[in-house]
mmCIF file of C-alpha atoms in Angstrom:
data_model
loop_
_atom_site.group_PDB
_atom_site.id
_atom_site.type_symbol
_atom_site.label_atom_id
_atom_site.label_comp_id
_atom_site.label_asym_id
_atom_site.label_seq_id
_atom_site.Cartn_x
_atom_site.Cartn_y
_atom_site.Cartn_z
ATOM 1 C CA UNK A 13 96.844 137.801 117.642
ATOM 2 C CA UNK A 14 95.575 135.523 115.308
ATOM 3 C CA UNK A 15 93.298 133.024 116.481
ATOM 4 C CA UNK A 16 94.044 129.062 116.119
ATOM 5 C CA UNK A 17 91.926 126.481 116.296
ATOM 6 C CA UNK A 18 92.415 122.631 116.364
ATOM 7 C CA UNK A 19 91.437 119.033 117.712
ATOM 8 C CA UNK A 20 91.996 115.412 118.101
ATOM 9 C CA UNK A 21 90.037 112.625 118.249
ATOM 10 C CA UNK A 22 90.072 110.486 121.746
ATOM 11 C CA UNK A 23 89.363 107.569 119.860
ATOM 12 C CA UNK A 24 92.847 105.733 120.876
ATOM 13 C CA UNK A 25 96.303 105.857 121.113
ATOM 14 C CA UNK A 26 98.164 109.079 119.641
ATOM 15 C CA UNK A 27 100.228 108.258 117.136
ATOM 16 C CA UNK A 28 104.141 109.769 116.180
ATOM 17 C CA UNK A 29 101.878 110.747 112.894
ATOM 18 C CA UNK A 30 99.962 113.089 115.415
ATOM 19 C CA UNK A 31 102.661 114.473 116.907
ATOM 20 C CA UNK A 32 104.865 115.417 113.820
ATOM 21 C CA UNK A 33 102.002 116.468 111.441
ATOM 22 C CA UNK A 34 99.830 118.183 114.536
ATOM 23 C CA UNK A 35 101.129 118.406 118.038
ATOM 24 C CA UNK A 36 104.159 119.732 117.267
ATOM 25 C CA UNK A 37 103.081 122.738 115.334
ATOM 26 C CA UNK A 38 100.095 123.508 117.883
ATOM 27 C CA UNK A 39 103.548 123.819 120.794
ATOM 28 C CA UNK A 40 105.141 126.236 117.988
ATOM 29 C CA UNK A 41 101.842 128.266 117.362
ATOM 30 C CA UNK A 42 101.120 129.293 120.901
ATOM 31 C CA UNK A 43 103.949 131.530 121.078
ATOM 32 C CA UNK A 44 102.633 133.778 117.864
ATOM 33 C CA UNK A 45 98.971 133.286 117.997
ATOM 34 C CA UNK A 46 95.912 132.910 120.517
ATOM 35 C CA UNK A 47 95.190 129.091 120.820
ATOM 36 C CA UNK A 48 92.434 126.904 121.264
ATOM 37 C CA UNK A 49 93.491 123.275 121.173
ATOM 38 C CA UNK A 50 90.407 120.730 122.376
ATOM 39 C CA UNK A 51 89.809 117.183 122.511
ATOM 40 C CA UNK A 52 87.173 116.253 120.598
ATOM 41 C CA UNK A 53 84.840 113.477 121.796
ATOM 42 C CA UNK A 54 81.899 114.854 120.910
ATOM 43 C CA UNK A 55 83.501 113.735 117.548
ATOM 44 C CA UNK A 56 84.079 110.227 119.082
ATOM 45 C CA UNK A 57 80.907 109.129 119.513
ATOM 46 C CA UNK A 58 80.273 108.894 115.994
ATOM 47 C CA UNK A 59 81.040 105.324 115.908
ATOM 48 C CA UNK A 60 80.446 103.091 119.099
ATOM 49 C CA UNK A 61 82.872 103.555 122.239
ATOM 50 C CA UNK A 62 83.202 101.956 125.364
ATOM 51 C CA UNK A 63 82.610 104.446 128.272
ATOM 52 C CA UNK A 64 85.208 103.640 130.786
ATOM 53 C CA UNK A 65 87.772 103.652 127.204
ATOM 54 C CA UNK A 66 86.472 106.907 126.139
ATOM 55 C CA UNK A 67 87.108 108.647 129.651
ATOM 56 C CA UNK A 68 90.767 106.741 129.870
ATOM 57 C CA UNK A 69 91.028 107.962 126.143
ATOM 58 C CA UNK A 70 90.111 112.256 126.916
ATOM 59 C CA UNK A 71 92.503 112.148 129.581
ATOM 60 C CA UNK A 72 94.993 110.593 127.987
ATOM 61 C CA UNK A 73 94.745 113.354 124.870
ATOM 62 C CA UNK A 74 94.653 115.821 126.860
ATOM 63 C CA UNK A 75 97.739 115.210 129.316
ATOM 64 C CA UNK A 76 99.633 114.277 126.101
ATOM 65 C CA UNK A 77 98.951 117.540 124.471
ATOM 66 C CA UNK A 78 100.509 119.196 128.084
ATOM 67 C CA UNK A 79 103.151 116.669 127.987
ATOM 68 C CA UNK A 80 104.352 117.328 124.012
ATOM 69 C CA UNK A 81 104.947 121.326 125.407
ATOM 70 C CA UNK A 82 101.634 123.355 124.978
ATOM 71 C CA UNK A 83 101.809 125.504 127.973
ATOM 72 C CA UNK A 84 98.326 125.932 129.861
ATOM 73 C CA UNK A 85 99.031 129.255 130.352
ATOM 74 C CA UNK A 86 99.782 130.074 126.472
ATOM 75 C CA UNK A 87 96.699 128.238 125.156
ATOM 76 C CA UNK A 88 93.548 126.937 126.229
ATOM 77 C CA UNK A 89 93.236 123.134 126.416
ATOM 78 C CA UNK A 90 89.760 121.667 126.871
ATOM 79 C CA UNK A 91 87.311 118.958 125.972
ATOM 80 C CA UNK A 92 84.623 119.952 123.239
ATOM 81 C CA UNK A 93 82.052 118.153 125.347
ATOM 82 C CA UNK A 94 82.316 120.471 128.401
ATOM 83 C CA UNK A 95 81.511 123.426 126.060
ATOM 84 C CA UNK A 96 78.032 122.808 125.255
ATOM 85 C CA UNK A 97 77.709 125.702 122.508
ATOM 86 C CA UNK A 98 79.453 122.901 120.262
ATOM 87 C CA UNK A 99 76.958 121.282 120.216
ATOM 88 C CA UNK A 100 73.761 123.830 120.046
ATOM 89 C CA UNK A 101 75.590 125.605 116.822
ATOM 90 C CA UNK A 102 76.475 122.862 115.446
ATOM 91 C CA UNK A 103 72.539 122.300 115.235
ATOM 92 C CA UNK A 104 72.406 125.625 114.124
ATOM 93 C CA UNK A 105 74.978 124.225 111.122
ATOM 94 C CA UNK A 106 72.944 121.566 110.269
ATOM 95 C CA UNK A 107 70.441 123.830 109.061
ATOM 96 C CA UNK A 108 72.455 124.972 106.492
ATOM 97 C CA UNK A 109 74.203 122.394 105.252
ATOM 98 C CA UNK A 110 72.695 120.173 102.376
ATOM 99 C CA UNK A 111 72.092 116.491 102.052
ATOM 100 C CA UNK A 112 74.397 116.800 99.187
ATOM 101 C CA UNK A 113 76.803 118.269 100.631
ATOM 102 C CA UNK A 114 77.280 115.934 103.528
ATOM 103 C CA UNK A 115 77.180 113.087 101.030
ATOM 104 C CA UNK A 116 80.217 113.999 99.507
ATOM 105 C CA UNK A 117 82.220 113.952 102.548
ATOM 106 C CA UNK A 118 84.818 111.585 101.354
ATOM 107 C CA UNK A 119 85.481 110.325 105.329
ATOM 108 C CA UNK A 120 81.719 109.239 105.614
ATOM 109 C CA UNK A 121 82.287 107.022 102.785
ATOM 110 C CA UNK A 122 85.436 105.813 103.327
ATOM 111 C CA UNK A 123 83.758 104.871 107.501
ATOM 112 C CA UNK A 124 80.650 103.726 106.191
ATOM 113 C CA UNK A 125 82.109 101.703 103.448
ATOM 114 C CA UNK A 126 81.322 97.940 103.413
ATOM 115 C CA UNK A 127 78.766 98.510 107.042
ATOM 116 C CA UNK A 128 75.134 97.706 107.140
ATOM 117 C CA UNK A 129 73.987 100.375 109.202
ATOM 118 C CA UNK A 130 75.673 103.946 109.552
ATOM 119 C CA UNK A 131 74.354 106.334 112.971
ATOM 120 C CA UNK A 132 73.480 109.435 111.550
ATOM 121 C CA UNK A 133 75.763 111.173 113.600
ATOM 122 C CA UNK A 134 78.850 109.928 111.480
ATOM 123 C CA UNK A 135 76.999 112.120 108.444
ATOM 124 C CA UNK A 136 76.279 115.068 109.930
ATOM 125 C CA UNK A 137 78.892 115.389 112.127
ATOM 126 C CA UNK A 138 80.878 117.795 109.377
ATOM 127 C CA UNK A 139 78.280 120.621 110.390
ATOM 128 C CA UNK A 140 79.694 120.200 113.692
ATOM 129 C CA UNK A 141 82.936 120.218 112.941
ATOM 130 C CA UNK A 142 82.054 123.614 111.137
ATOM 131 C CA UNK A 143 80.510 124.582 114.403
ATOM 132 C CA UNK A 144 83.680 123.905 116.650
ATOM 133 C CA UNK A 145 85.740 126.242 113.670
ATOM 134 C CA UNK A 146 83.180 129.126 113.565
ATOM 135 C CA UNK A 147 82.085 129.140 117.400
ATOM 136 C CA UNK A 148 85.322 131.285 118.028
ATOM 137 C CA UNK A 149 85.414 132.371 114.421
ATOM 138 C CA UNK A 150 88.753 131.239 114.329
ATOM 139 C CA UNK A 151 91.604 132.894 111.484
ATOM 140 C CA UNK A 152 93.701 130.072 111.291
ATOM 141 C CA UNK A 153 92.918 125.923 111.295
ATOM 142 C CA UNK A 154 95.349 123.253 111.131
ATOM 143 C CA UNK A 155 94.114 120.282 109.091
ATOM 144 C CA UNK A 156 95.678 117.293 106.937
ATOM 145 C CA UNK A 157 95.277 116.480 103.352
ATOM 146 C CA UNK A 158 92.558 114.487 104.544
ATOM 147 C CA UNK A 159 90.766 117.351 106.393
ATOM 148 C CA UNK A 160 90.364 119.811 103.584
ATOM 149 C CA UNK A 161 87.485 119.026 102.628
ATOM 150 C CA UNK A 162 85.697 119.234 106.264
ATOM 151 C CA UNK A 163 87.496 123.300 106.152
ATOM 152 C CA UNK A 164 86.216 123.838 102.668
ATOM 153 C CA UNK A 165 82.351 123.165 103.755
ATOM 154 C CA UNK A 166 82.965 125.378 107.019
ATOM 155 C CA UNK A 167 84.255 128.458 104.717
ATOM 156 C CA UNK A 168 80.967 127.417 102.635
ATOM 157 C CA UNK A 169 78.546 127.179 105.600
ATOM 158 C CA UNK A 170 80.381 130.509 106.825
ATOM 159 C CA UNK A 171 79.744 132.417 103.916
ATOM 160 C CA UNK A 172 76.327 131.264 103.453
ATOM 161 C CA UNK A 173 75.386 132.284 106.883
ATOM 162 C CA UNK A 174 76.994 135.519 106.243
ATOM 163 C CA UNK A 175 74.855 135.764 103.117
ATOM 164 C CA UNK A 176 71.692 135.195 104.907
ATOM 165 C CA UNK A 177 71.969 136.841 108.087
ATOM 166 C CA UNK A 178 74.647 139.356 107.659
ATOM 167 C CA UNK A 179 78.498 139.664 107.898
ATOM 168 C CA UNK A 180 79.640 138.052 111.162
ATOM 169 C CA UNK A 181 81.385 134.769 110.699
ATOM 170 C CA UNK A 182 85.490 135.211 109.395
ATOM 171 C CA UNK A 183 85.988 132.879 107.097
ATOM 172 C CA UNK A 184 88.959 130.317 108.449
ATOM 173 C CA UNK A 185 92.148 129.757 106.683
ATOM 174 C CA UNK A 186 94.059 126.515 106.497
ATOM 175 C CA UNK A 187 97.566 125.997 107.844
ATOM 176 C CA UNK A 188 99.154 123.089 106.806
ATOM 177 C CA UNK A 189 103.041 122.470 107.053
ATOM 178 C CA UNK A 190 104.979 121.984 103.991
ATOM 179 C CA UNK A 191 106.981 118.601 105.684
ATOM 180 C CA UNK A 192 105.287 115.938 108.435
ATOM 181 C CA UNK A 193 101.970 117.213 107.587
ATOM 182 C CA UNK A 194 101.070 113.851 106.811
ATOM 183 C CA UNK A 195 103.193 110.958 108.439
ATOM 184 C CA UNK A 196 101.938 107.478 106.590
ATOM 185 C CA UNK A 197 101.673 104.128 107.751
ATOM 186 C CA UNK A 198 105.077 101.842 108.867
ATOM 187 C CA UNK A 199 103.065 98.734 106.626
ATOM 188 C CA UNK A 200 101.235 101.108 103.939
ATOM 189 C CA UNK A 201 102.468 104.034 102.525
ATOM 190 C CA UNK A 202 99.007 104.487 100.466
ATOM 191 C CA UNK A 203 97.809 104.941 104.280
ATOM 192 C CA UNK A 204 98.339 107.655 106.588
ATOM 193 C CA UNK A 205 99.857 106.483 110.103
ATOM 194 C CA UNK A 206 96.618 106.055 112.476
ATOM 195 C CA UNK A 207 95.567 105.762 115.510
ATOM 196 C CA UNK A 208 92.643 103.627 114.437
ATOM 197 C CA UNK A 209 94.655 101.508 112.466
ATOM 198 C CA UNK A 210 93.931 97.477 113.633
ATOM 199 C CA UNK A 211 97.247 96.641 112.981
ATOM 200 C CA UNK A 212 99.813 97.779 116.202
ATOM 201 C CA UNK A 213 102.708 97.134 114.071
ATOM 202 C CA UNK A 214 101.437 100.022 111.416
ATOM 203 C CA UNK A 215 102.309 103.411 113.561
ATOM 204 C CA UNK A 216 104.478 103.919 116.334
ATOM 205 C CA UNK A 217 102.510 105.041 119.936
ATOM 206 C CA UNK A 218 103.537 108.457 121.647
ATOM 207 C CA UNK A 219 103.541 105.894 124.605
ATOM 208 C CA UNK A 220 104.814 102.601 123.104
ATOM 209 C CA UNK A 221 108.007 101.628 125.303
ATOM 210 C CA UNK A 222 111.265 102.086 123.940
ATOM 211 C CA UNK A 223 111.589 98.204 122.595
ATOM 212 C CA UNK A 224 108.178 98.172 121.010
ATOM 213 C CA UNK A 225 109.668 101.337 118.753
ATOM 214 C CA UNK A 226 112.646 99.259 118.062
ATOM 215 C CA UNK A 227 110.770 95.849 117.073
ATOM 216 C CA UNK A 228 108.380 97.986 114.925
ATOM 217 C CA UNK A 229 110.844 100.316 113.553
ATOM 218 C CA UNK A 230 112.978 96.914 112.324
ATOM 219 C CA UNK A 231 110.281 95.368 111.170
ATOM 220 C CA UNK A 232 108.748 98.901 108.650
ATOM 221 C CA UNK A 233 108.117 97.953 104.827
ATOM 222 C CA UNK A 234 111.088 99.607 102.993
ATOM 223 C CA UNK A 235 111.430 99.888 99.641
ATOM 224 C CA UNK A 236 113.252 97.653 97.021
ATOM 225 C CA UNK A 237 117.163 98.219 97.155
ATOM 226 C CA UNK A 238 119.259 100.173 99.628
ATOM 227 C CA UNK A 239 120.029 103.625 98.987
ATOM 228 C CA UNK A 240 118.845 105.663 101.567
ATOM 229 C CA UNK A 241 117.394 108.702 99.328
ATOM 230 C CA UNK A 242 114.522 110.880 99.949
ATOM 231 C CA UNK A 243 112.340 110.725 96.623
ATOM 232 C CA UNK A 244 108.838 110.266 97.499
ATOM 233 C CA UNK A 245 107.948 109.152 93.864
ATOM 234 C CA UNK A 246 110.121 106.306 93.719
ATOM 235 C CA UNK A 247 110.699 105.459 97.121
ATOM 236 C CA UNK A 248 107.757 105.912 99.252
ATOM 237 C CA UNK A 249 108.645 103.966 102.280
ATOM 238 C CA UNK A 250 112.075 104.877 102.784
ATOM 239 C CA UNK A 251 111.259 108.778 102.242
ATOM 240 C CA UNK A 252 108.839 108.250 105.158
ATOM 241 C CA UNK A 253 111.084 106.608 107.672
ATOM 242 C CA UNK A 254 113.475 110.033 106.319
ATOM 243 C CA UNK A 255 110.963 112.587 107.126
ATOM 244 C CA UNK A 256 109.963 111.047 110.798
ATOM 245 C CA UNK A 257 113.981 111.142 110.708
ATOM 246 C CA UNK A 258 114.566 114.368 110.214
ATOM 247 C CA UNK A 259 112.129 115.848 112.795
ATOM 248 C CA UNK A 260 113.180 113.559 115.668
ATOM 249 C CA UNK A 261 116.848 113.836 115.273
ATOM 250 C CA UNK A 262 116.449 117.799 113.766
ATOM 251 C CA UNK A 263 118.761 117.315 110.896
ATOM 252 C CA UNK A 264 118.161 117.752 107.326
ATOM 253 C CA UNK A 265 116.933 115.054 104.797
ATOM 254 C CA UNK A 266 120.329 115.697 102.449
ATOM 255 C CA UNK A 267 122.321 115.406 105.564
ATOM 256 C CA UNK A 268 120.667 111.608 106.432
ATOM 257 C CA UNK A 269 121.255 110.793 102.869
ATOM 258 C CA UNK A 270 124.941 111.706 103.202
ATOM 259 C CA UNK A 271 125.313 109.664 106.573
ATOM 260 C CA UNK A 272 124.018 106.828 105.097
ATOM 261 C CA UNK A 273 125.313 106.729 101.750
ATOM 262 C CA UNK A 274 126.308 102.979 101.077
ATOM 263 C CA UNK A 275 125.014 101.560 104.212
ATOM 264 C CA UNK A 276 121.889 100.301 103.317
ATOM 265 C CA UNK A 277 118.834 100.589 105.300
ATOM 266 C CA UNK A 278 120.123 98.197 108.354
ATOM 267 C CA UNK A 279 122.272 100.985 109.949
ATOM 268 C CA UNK A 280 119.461 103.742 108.854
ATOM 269 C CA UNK A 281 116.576 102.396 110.577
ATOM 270 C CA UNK A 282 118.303 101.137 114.083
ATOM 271 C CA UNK A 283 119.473 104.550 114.372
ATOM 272 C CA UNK A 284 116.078 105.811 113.673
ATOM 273 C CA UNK A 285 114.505 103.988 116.247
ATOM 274 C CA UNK A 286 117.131 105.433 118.876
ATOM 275 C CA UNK A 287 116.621 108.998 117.857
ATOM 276 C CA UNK A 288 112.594 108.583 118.009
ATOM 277 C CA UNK A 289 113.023 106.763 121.436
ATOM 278 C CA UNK A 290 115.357 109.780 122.857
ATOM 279 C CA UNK A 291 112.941 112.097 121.511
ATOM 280 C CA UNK A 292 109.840 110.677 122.784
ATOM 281 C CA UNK A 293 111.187 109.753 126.740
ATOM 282 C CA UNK A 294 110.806 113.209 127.649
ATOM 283 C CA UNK A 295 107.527 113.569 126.758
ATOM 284 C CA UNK A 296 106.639 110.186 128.426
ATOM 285 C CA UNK A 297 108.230 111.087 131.659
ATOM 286 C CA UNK A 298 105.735 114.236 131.771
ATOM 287 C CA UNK A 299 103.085 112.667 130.770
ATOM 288 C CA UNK A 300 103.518 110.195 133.667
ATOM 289 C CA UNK A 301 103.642 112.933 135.974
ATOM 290 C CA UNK A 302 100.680 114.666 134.971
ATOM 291 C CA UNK A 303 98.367 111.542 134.844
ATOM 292 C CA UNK A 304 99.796 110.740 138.671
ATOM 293 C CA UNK A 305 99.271 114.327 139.430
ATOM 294 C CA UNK A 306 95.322 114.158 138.325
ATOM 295 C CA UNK A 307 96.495 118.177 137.225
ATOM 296 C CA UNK A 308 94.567 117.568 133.831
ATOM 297 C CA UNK A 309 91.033 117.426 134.913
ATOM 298 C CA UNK A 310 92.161 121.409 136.209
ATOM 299 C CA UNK A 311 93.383 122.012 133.240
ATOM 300 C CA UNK A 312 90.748 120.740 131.334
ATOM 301 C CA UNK A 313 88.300 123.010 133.493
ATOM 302 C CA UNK A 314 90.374 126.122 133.050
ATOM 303 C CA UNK A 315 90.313 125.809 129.349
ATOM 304 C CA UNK A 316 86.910 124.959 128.957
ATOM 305 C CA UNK A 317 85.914 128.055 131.330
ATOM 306 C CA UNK A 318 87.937 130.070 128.627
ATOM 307 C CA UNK A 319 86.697 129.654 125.922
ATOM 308 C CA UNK A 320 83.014 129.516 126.770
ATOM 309 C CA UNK A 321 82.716 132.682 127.309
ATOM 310 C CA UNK A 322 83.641 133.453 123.574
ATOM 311 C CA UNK A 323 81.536 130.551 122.615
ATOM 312 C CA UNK A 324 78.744 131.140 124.378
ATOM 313 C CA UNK A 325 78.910 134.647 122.704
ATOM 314 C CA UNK A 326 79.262 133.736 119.372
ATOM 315 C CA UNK A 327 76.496 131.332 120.102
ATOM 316 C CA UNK A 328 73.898 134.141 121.279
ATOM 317 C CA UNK A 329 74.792 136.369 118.755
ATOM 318 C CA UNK A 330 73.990 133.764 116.096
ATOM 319 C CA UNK A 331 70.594 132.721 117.204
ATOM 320 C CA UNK A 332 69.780 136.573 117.218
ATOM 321 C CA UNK A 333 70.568 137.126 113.781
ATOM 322 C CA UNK A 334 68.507 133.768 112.829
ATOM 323 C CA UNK A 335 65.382 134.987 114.514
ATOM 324 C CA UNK A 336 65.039 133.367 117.953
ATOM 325 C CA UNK A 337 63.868 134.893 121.134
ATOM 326 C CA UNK A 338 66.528 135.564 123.657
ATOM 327 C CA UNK A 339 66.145 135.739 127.213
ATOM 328 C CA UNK A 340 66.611 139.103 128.719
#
């Protein structure tokens, strides 16, 4: 099968932006493909964290991802900082990525922007990111809008390797859904819904209880008038609440324009609210369970067990073809 790989940050709070434009497709892609889904917190560090946060943070990704329906048993679940070949190719990466290169990473200069010092790990942590792709020389990686960029320098560091040392890396694809692949901000359109936003009030939590999604669901920036019409153009705000609509309560965006024809955007976003807190209690029930259960920190081993043994391959057959010594 075609090999998938994809992560998440543990840097707060997953978002109903993760879940639509990620989670959900990673549940769908286990069935058809061999999957590697890891928290990455490796990734984390690139900006200061709290330690006892960061631990509450992995665990919290992690049982989440079990919780939203990927099946231990389909895929392999596992932090990127228990499989240390991350981190020793993505040295190896560095090597062949250029100063230039990294400098035009358009997330390094939107999180650097405006700060007087910037740890060098936020700017070269792209070559790692390549490294987590190619480790298991994965066919297939879900990204964002936002992420294309980070693929386009791993297909670049990929084939340059290839170039240099021989064929051996596959060069990664991109899969990225045609709807939800990017769920934006309840306050800011311009803005994708995030995690990392300050503002509480700007996405809705995979966790938040069922009146916080109400209060913040009432209180989402909707466009000027009150036809309920999906036109993205024209009516930003209102097509997002549509699209978030249409995956929680599975029904088409022509159909929600029908139901709501005249009714204005009262009536539209109460029952919007109720579908996204019916879909959601499910998942929190589970999640509950598994945190209670302390079953993650198993699961986490068994994944990471997997997939080092690719990794660790991949990793050994690299620093052959660059010239180093191995042991015997």
């Amino acid at each position: 099968m075609p090999r998938v790989l994809s992560g998440i940050q543990p840097s707060g709070q997953l978002t109903l932006g993760n879940y639509i434009g990620a989670i959900q497709n990673f549940v769908k892609l286990q069935e058809t493909h061999e999957c590697f889904f890891m928290v990455v917190d490796l990734h984390a560090i690139t900006v200061p964290q709290e330690p006892a946060a960061l631990r509450e943070h992995i665990e919290s990704v992690a049982s989440l991802f079990v919780a939203a329906g990927i099946d231990p048993s389909k895929a392999s679940i596992f932090a990127q900082s228990q499989v240390p070949a991350h981190a020793e190719l993505g040295w190896l990466m560095t090597t062949l990525v250029s100063m230039g290169e990294l400098e035009r990473m358009t997330q390094f200069k939107d999180k650097s922007a405006g700060k007087e010092s910037v740890g060098a790990g936020l700017f070269v942590y792209p070559a790692l990111m390549a490294a987590d792709i190619l480790v298991y020389n994965a066919d297939l990686v879900p990204v964002g809008d936002d992420q294309k960029q980070h693929l386009e320098l791993t297909r670049d560091l990929a084939h340059r390797f290839n170039g240099r040392f021989g064929d051996y890396f596959t060069i990664p694809e991109p899969y990225i859904p045609k709807l939800g692949a990017r769920v934006m901000s309840l306050d800011d359109v311009s803005k994708k819904m995030s995690k990392s936003n300050p503002n509480p009030a700007s996405y809705i939590a995979l966790l938040d209880p069922p009146d916080v999604i109400r209060k913040k669901f009432s209180r989402a920036t909707t466009d000027s008038g009150r036809e309920v019409q999906f036109n993205p153009a024209e009516k930003p705000e209102v097509s997002n609440l549509m699209t978030i609509y249409s995956y929680c309560a599975d029904i088409s965006l022509d159909d929600i324009e029908v139901r709501y024809e005249g009714q204005g955007y009262g009536a539209f976003k109460k029952d919007l609210a109720e579908h996204v807190v019916a879909k959601l209690e499910p998942l929190q029930k589970k999640y509950a369970e598994i945190r209670s259960s302390g079953a993650i920190h198993d699961i986490l081993k068994q994944g990471a067990e997997q997939v080092s043994v690719i990794a660790n391959q991949t990793v050994r057959d690299v620093k052959q073809r660059m010239g180093f010594l191995l042991p015997r």
